[in-house]
Amino acid sequence: MPRINYRTKQRDFLLDFAKSTVGKHFTVEDVKAYCESKNICMGTATIYRSLEKMIQDHIINRYYLDEKTGACFEYVGEEDGSTSNHFHLKCESCGKLIHLECHDLEIIKSHLLKNHGFYLDSFKTIFYGICKECQNNE
Amino acid sequence: MPRINYRTKQRDFLLDFAKSTVGKHFTVEDVKAYCESKNICMGTATIYRSLEKMIQDHIINRYYLDEKTGACFEYVGEEDGSTSNHFHLKCESCGKLIHLECHDLEIIKSHLLKNHGFYLDSFKTIFYGICKECQNNE
DNA sequence: TTGCGTGCAAAGGTTTTGCATGGCA
DNA sequence: TGCCATGCAAAACCTTTGCACGCAA
């Protein structure tokens, strides 16, 4: 596959949209809807191919949720790779994505590395569960 | 949808298969292959419908990995949900899924709950990173 | 000019649904 | 006997691929 990224209208557009969703996630369906609302034509294949490249460039992260059909994407381009104590919590009830800065959770990384030889990628990993608000509502 | 679970050959068969995979996960494809090897006929729709019911009955758990290979299922019927210490580690390099039983990781759950009010679903959460073997190869 | 990027359509794979039949309670 | 469960096939969906053309470098 090609390695070079040409700068195109579509790529710029998609990148702008992704940036506008910081702290949330979006789906391919969301991109399509946004394109339609802006009267911009972008083929489905292009969306998938562009997203795929951005994933490989670590600009975007992809993950799958249980409730939804289809993949979810999240913009992570501006995050500092050295902040290894940034974690993502995803509420399975309300869908909210929580960005958590917590030094204590460093113990997870070191424990996994020392005791199990596993280097944790805290950017990619998403902790699923139930947030405080949703616990109270139940 | 119907609430009652009739006891049928197919359901028993599927449950037996699920139990035989404790500590690992399986896919719909695995179920099909097992059926074929045992010369038992079970339609794809039946597999999906039965699995769906078992999920609702909390007998099995479903989660999605990054590859487009479809859903993964795991038998959890005999585990105690309140003290579950079963975690999933996924190697981003070789793709291996490691099922890890580790009491020490309980500290993650309690820390997230006490300090951040977040109830961690350790069945659904997948820790992404690099396994020991792949670290040595690099 | 080169060859990556794009749009369209078709293909591929997974999961769901409709319907008639089978089988548990 | 009532009604859920099943098998088959088709449909619904999401995602990928093939191909010709467009466009950035």
Tab-separated table of C-alpha atoms (C1' of nucleotides) in Angstrom:
chain	number	residue	atom	x	y	z
A	1	MET	CA	0.000	0.000	0.000
A	2	PRO	CA	1.129	3.587	-0.609
A	3	ARG	CA	2.942	5.337	2.216
A	4	ILE	CA	2.691	8.969	1.186
A	5	ASN	CA	-0.331	11.035	2.110
A	6	TYR	CA	-1.341	13.502	-0.520
A	7	ARG	CA	-3.085	16.550	0.771
A	8	THR	CA	-6.584	16.484	-0.650
A	9	LYS	CA	-9.850	18.292	-0.018
A	10	GLN	CA	-11.411	15.119	1.339
A	11	ARG	CA	-8.613	14.373	3.727
A	12	ASP	CA	-8.593	17.925	5.065
A	13	PHE	CA	-12.344	17.838	5.453
A	14	LEU	CA	-12.298	14.548	7.319
A	15	LEU	CA	-9.500	15.728	9.562
A	16	ASP	CA	-11.381	18.916	10.415
A	17	PHE	CA	-14.462	16.919	11.282
A	18	ALA	CA	-12.462	14.545	13.444
A	19	LYS	CA	-10.869	17.429	15.312
A	20	SER	CA	-14.280	18.931	15.984
A	21	THR	CA	-15.254	15.779	17.881
A	22	VAL	CA	-12.448	15.820	20.432
A	23	GLY	CA	-13.498	14.055	23.621
A	24	LYS	CA	-16.215	12.143	21.808
A	25	HIS	CA	-16.269	9.443	19.195
A	26	PHE	CA	-17.824	9.320	15.755
A	27	THR	CA	-18.896	6.717	13.259
A	28	VAL	CA	-18.701	6.446	9.495
A	29	GLU	CA	-22.387	7.270	9.517
A	30	ASP	CA	-21.603	10.521	11.315
A	31	VAL	CA	-19.064	11.453	8.677
A	32	LYS	CA	-21.568	10.786	5.918
A	33	ALA	CA	-24.206	12.895	7.633
A	34	TYR	CA	-21.732	15.725	8.093
A	35	CYS	CA	-20.750	15.559	4.429
A	36	GLU	CA	-24.379	15.744	3.416
A	37	SER	CA	-25.069	18.697	5.694
A	38	LYS	CA	-22.138	20.516	4.140
A	39	ASN	CA	-22.976	19.468	0.588
A	40	ILE	CA	-19.633	17.808	0.172
A	41	CYS	CA	-19.260	14.590	-1.751
A	42	MET	CA	-17.090	11.922	-0.195
A	43	GLY	CA	-17.487	8.290	-1.183
A	44	THR	CA	-17.836	5.654	1.509
A	45	ALA	CA	-14.720	3.896	0.323
A	46	THR	CA	-12.738	7.101	0.636
A	47	ILE	CA	-13.943	7.584	4.185
A	48	TYR	CA	-12.833	4.098	5.170
A	49	ARG	CA	-9.528	4.334	3.336
A	50	SER	CA	-8.723	7.730	4.807
A	51	LEU	CA	-9.644	6.633	8.311
A	52	GLU	CA	-7.483	3.556	7.901
A	53	LYS	CA	-4.486	5.713	7.044
A	54	MET	CA	-5.108	8.050	9.943
A	55	ILE	CA	-5.224	5.044	12.240
A	56	GLN	CA	-1.840	3.932	10.995
A	57	ASP	CA	-0.546	7.465	11.476
A	58	HIS	CA	-1.892	7.417	15.049
A	59	ILE	CA	-4.069	10.429	14.354
A	60	ILE	CA	-7.224	8.454	14.966
A	61	ASN	CA	-8.088	5.521	17.160
A	62	ARG	CA	-10.662	2.864	16.325
A	63	TYR	CA	-12.623	0.671	18.654
A	64	TYR	CA	-15.810	-1.339	18.723
A	65	LEU	CA	-18.722	-0.964	21.068
A	66	ASP	CA	-21.281	-3.560	21.918
A	67	GLU	CA	-24.382	-1.497	21.457
A	68	LYS	CA	-23.584	-0.122	18.081
A	69	THR	CA	-23.134	-1.825	14.820
A	70	GLY	CA	-20.022	-0.583	13.190
A	71	ALA	CA	-16.755	0.876	14.329
A	72	CYS	CA	-16.237	4.007	16.394
A	73	PHE	CA	-13.425	6.455	15.765
A	74	GLU	CA	-11.770	8.962	18.007
A	75	TYR	CA	-9.419	11.780	17.255
A	76	VAL	CA	-6.201	11.494	19.247
A	77	GLY	CA	-3.831	13.433	17.006
A	78	GLU	CA	-3.012	16.213	19.408
A	79	GLU	CA	-2.337	14.087	22.420
A	80	ASP	CA	1.168	14.064	23.745
A	81	GLY	CA	2.654	10.622	23.468
A	82	SER	CA	4.672	11.121	26.624
A	83	THR	CA	1.615	11.496	28.844
A	84	SER	CA	1.438	7.824	29.568
A	85	ASN	CA	-0.972	8.349	32.431
A	86	HIS	CA	-3.850	9.363	30.233
A	87	PHE	CA	-6.577	6.748	30.235
A	88	HIS	CA	-9.946	6.372	28.592
A	89	LEU	CA	-13.047	5.261	30.451
A	90	LYS	CA	-16.081	4.414	28.402
A	91	CYS	CA	-19.496	4.237	30.004
A	92	GLU	CA	-21.458	1.308	28.637
A	93	SER	CA	-24.698	2.876	29.743
A	94	CYS	CA	-24.616	6.457	28.480
A	95	GLY	CA	-21.781	6.083	25.989
A	96	LYS	CA	-19.770	8.889	27.484
A	97	LEU	CA	-16.026	8.798	26.988
A	98	ILE	CA	-14.059	10.009	29.977
A	99	HIS	CA	-10.491	11.204	29.639
A	100	LEU	CA	-8.737	10.444	32.872
A	101	GLU	CA	-5.377	11.708	34.010
A	102	CYS	CA	-4.314	9.597	36.941
A	103	HIS	CA	-0.819	8.854	38.116
A	104	ASP	CA	-2.059	6.065	40.350
A	105	LEU	CA	-3.055	4.067	37.337
A	106	GLU	CA	0.599	3.883	36.447
A	107	ILE	CA	0.653	0.904	38.765
A	108	ILE	CA	-1.347	-0.951	36.149
A	109	LYS	CA	1.309	-0.450	33.540
A	110	SER	CA	4.170	-1.361	35.798
A	111	HIS	CA	2.354	-4.371	37.227
A	112	LEU	CA	1.522	-5.757	33.816
A	113	LEU	CA	5.083	-5.211	32.653
A	114	LYS	CA	6.863	-6.630	35.693
A	115	ASN	CA	4.592	-9.537	36.512
A	116	HIS	CA	3.231	-10.484	33.116
A	117	GLY	CA	5.766	-9.067	30.662
A	118	PHE	CA	3.027	-7.131	28.930
A	119	TYR	CA	3.640	-3.572	27.749
A	120	LEU	CA	0.334	-1.716	28.057
A	121	ASP	CA	-0.696	0.721	25.334
A	122	SER	CA	-2.794	3.125	27.357
A	123	PHE	CA	-3.848	5.085	24.271
A	124	LYS	CA	-5.429	2.140	22.608
A	125	THR	CA	-6.910	0.604	25.712
A	126	ILE	CA	-10.366	1.632	26.761
A	127	PHE	CA	-11.767	0.760	30.151
A	128	TYR	CA	-15.394	-0.228	29.835
A	129	GLY	CA	-17.797	0.075	32.718
A	130	ILE	CA	-20.470	2.240	34.283
A	131	CYS	CA	-19.872	5.888	35.168
A	132	LYS	CA	-20.863	7.460	38.455
A	133	GLU	CA	-23.960	9.197	37.123
A	134	CYS	CA	-25.350	6.073	35.497
A	135	GLN	CA	-24.731	4.063	38.668
A	136	ASN	CA	-26.842	6.534	40.588
A	137	ASN	CA	-29.616	6.382	38.030
A	138	GLU	CA	-29.983	2.650	38.440
B	1	MET	CA	-39.263	-11.540	22.409
B	2	PRO	CA	-39.954	-14.767	24.314
B	3	ARG	CA	-38.632	-14.962	27.839
B	4	ILE	CA	-38.780	-18.665	28.482
B	5	ASN	CA	-35.913	-20.913	27.471
B	6	TYR	CA	-37.055	-24.270	26.299
B	7	ARG	CA	-34.560	-27.006	26.800
B	8	THR	CA	-33.525	-28.190	23.370
B	9	LYS	CA	-30.811	-30.350	21.916
B	10	GLN	CA	-29.243	-27.339	20.230
B	11	ARG	CA	-29.185	-25.204	23.341
B	12	ASP	CA	-27.659	-28.006	25.414
B	13	PHE	CA	-25.097	-28.635	22.728
B	14	LEU	CA	-24.125	-24.983	22.503
B	15	LEU	CA	-23.913	-24.677	26.264
B	16	ASP	CA	-21.671	-27.730	26.481
B	17	PHE	CA	-19.398	-26.309	23.833
B	18	ALA	CA	-19.244	-22.948	25.593
B	19	LYS	CA	-18.349	-24.617	28.884
B	20	SER	CA	-15.571	-26.564	27.190
B	21	THR	CA	-13.892	-23.274	26.239
B	22	VAL	CA	-13.579	-21.833	29.728
B	23	GLY	CA	-10.637	-19.434	29.928
B	24	LYS	CA	-10.690	-18.886	26.177
B	25	HIS	CA	-13.072	-17.276	23.749
B	26	PHE	CA	-14.873	-18.630	20.717
B	27	THR	CA	-16.542	-17.296	17.599
B	28	VAL	CA	-19.639	-18.274	15.679
B	29	GLU	CA	-17.288	-19.864	13.197
B	30	ASP	CA	-15.894	-22.063	15.966
B	31	VAL	CA	-19.373	-23.225	16.874
B	32	LYS	CA	-20.107	-24.094	13.268
B	33	ALA	CA	-16.871	-26.055	12.956
B	34	TYR	CA	-17.616	-27.933	16.165
B	35	CYS	CA	-21.109	-28.787	14.930
B	36	GLU	CA	-19.667	-30.117	11.710
B	37	SER	CA	-17.072	-32.212	13.510
B	38	LYS	CA	-19.817	-33.734	15.645
B	39	ASN	CA	-22.207	-34.161	12.734
B	40	ILE	CA	-24.802	-32.032	14.403
B	41	CYS	CA	-26.973	-29.660	12.442
B	42	MET	CA	-27.442	-26.198	13.892
B	43	GLY	CA	-28.480	-23.285	11.692
B	44	THR	CA	-26.546	-20.060	11.844
B	45	ALA	CA	-29.634	-18.163	12.923
B	46	THR	CA	-30.117	-20.557	15.810
B	47	ILE	CA	-26.550	-20.040	16.937
B	48	TYR	CA	-26.951	-16.276	16.979
B	49	ARG	CA	-30.361	-16.401	18.638
B	50	SER	CA	-29.205	-18.816	21.310
B	51	LEU	CA	-26.073	-16.812	22.025
B	52	GLU	CA	-28.141	-13.654	22.302
B	53	LYS	CA	-30.313	-15.274	24.951
B	54	MET	CA	-27.327	-16.552	26.861
B	55	ILE	CA	-25.880	-13.057	26.852
B	56	GLN	CA	-29.058	-11.709	28.373
B	57	ASP	CA	-28.973	-14.496	30.925
B	58	HIS	CA	-25.359	-13.539	31.713
B	59	ILE	CA	-24.175	-17.024	30.878
B	60	ILE	CA	-21.832	-15.808	28.204
B	61	ASN	CA	-20.182	-12.506	27.406
B	62	ARG	CA	-19.649	-10.921	24.015
B	63	TYR	CA	-16.897	-8.550	22.983
B	64	TYR	CA	-15.296	-7.264	19.844
B	65	LEU	CA	-11.669	-7.285	18.851
B	66	ASP	CA	-10.085	-4.938	16.386
B	67	GLU	CA	-10.068	-7.310	13.475
B	68	LYS	CA	-13.134	-7.546	11.350
B	69	THR	CA	-13.524	-11.222	12.131
B	70	GLY	CA	-16.753	-10.858	14.013
B	71	ALA	CA	-17.778	-11.088	17.630
B	72	CYS	CA	-16.041	-13.164	20.287
B	73	PHE	CA	-17.911	-15.028	22.978
B	74	GLU	CA	-16.779	-16.251	26.333
B	75	TYR	CA	-18.431	-18.502	28.852
B	76	VAL	CA	-18.839	-16.783	32.194
B	77	GLY	CA	-21.719	-18.761	33.645
B	78	GLU	CA	-19.820	-20.145	36.592
B	79	GLU	CA	-17.827	-17.069	37.448
B	80	ASP	CA	-18.806	-14.890	40.340
B	81	GLY	CA	-19.360	-11.440	38.917
B	82	SER	CA	-18.486	-9.636	42.130
B	83	THR	CA	-15.031	-11.113	42.462
B	84	SER	CA	-14.114	-11.651	38.859
B	85	ASN	CA	-10.419	-11.234	38.248
B	86	HIS	CA	-10.361	-12.309	34.662
B	87	PHE	CA	-8.748	-9.838	32.274
B	88	HIS	CA	-8.017	-9.737	28.580
B	89	LEU	CA	-4.689	-8.703	27.144
B	90	LYS	CA	-4.488	-8.222	23.403
B	91	CYS	CA	-1.137	-8.051	21.656
B	92	GLU	CA	-1.179	-5.406	18.952
B	93	SER	CA	1.818	-6.974	17.261
B	94	CYS	CA	0.994	-10.668	16.929
B	95	GLY	CA	-2.727	-10.410	17.586
B	96	LYS	CA	-2.699	-12.952	20.385
B	97	LEU	CA	-5.427	-12.671	23.011
B	98	ILE	CA	-4.240	-13.512	26.504
B	99	HIS	CA	-6.732	-14.517	29.157
B	100	LEU	CA	-5.229	-13.442	32.450
B	101	GLU	CA	-6.325	-14.429	35.922
B	102	CYS	CA	-4.714	-12.024	38.348
B	103	HIS	CA	-5.910	-11.024	41.771
B	104	ASP	CA	-3.534	-8.086	41.904
B	105	LEU	CA	-5.402	-6.405	39.118
B	106	GLU	CA	-8.345	-6.155	41.459
B	107	ILE	CA	-6.680	-2.972	42.651
B	108	ILE	CA	-7.587	-1.431	39.327
B	109	LYS	CA	-11.252	-2.057	39.859
B	110	SER	CA	-11.285	-0.803	43.413
B	111	HIS	CA	-9.173	2.231	42.576
B	112	LEU	CA	-11.422	3.276	39.722
B	113	LEU	CA	-14.500	2.790	41.873
B	114	LYS	CA	-13.253	4.558	44.992
B	115	ASN	CA	-11.347	7.424	43.406
B	116	HIS	CA	-13.255	7.985	40.191
B	117	GLY	CA	-16.679	6.481	40.820
B	118	PHE	CA	-16.274	4.251	37.800
B	119	TYR	CA	-17.406	0.631	37.925
B	120	LEU	CA	-15.040	-1.342	35.694
B	121	ASP	CA	-16.446	-4.097	33.517
B	122	SER	CA	-13.419	-6.343	33.359
B	123	PHE	CA	-15.099	-8.788	31.026
B	124	LYS	CA	-15.619	-6.241	28.322
B	125	THR	CA	-12.408	-4.318	28.775
B	126	ILE	CA	-9.483	-5.332	26.631
B	127	PHE	CA	-5.972	-4.217	27.490
B	128	TYR	CA	-4.050	-3.468	24.333
B	129	GLY	CA	-0.292	-3.582	24.224
B	130	ILE	CA	2.723	-5.701	23.302
B	131	CYS	CA	3.235	-9.191	24.695
B	132	LYS	CA	6.506	-10.488	26.083
B	133	GLU	CA	7.441	-12.526	23.014
B	134	CYS	CA	6.907	-9.636	20.628
B	135	GLN	CA	8.915	-7.289	22.833
B	136	ASN	CA	11.845	-9.650	22.636
B	137	ASN	CA	11.552	-9.909	18.879
B	138	GLU	CA	11.871	-6.172	18.452
C	1	DT	C1'	4.280	12.919	-15.895
C	2	DT	C1'	3.836	9.664	-12.093
C	3	DG	C1'	1.204	7.262	-9.168
C	4	DC	C1'	-1.653	8.125	-5.113
C	5	DG	C1'	-6.543	9.490	-4.074
C	6	DT	C1'	-11.310	9.338	-5.302
C	7	DG	C1'	-16.123	7.854	-6.587
C	8	DC	C1'	-18.939	4.411	-8.079
C	9	DA	C1'	-20.433	-0.081	-8.108
C	10	DA	C1'	-19.891	-4.679	-6.923
C	11	DA	C1'	-18.265	-8.060	-3.883
C	12	DG	C1'	-17.362	-10.087	0.720
C	13	DG	C1'	-18.457	-11.244	5.310
C	14	DT	C1'	-21.223	-11.063	9.495
C	15	DT	C1'	-25.576	-10.798	11.661
C	16	DT	C1'	-30.622	-10.372	11.473
C	17	DT	C1'	-35.261	-11.408	9.891
C	18	DG	C1'	-39.392	-13.908	7.703
C	19	DC	C1'	-41.733	-17.962	7.441
C	20	DA	C1'	-43.130	-22.611	7.687
C	21	DT	C1'	-42.122	-26.559	10.413
C	22	DG	C1'	-40.586	-29.057	14.524
C	23	DG	C1'	-40.579	-29.988	19.349
C	24	DC	C1'	-40.780	-28.795	24.460
C	25	DA	C1'	-43.894	-28.121	28.271
D	1	DT	C1'	-52.480	-27.965	22.363
D	2	DG	C1'	-49.948	-23.511	22.701
D	3	DC	C1'	-46.143	-21.338	21.640
D	4	DC	C1'	-41.252	-21.133	21.600
D	5	DA	C1'	-37.226	-22.966	18.911
D	6	DT	C1'	-35.283	-24.285	14.623
D	7	DG	C1'	-33.589	-24.349	9.554
D	8	DC	C1'	-33.441	-22.421	5.493
D	9	DA	C1'	-33.076	-18.660	2.638
D	10	DA	C1'	-33.176	-13.964	1.899
D	11	DA	C1'	-32.350	-9.558	3.554
D	12	DA	C1'	-29.913	-6.034	6.010
D	13	DC	C1'	-25.558	-4.051	7.218
D	14	DC	C1'	-20.919	-2.779	7.458
D	15	DT	C1'	-16.635	-2.867	5.174
D	16	DT	C1'	-13.461	-3.973	1.436
D	17	DT	C1'	-12.049	-4.326	-3.354
D	18	DG	C1'	-11.732	-3.410	-8.540
D	19	DC	C1'	-11.457	-0.100	-11.888
D	20	DA	C1'	-11.254	4.070	-14.447
D	21	DC	C1'	-10.594	8.780	-13.798
D	22	DG	C1'	-8.966	12.905	-11.184
D	23	DC	C1'	-5.556	15.411	-9.079
D	24	DA	C1'	-1.410	16.460	-6.000
D	25	DA	C1'	3.472	16.665	-6.254
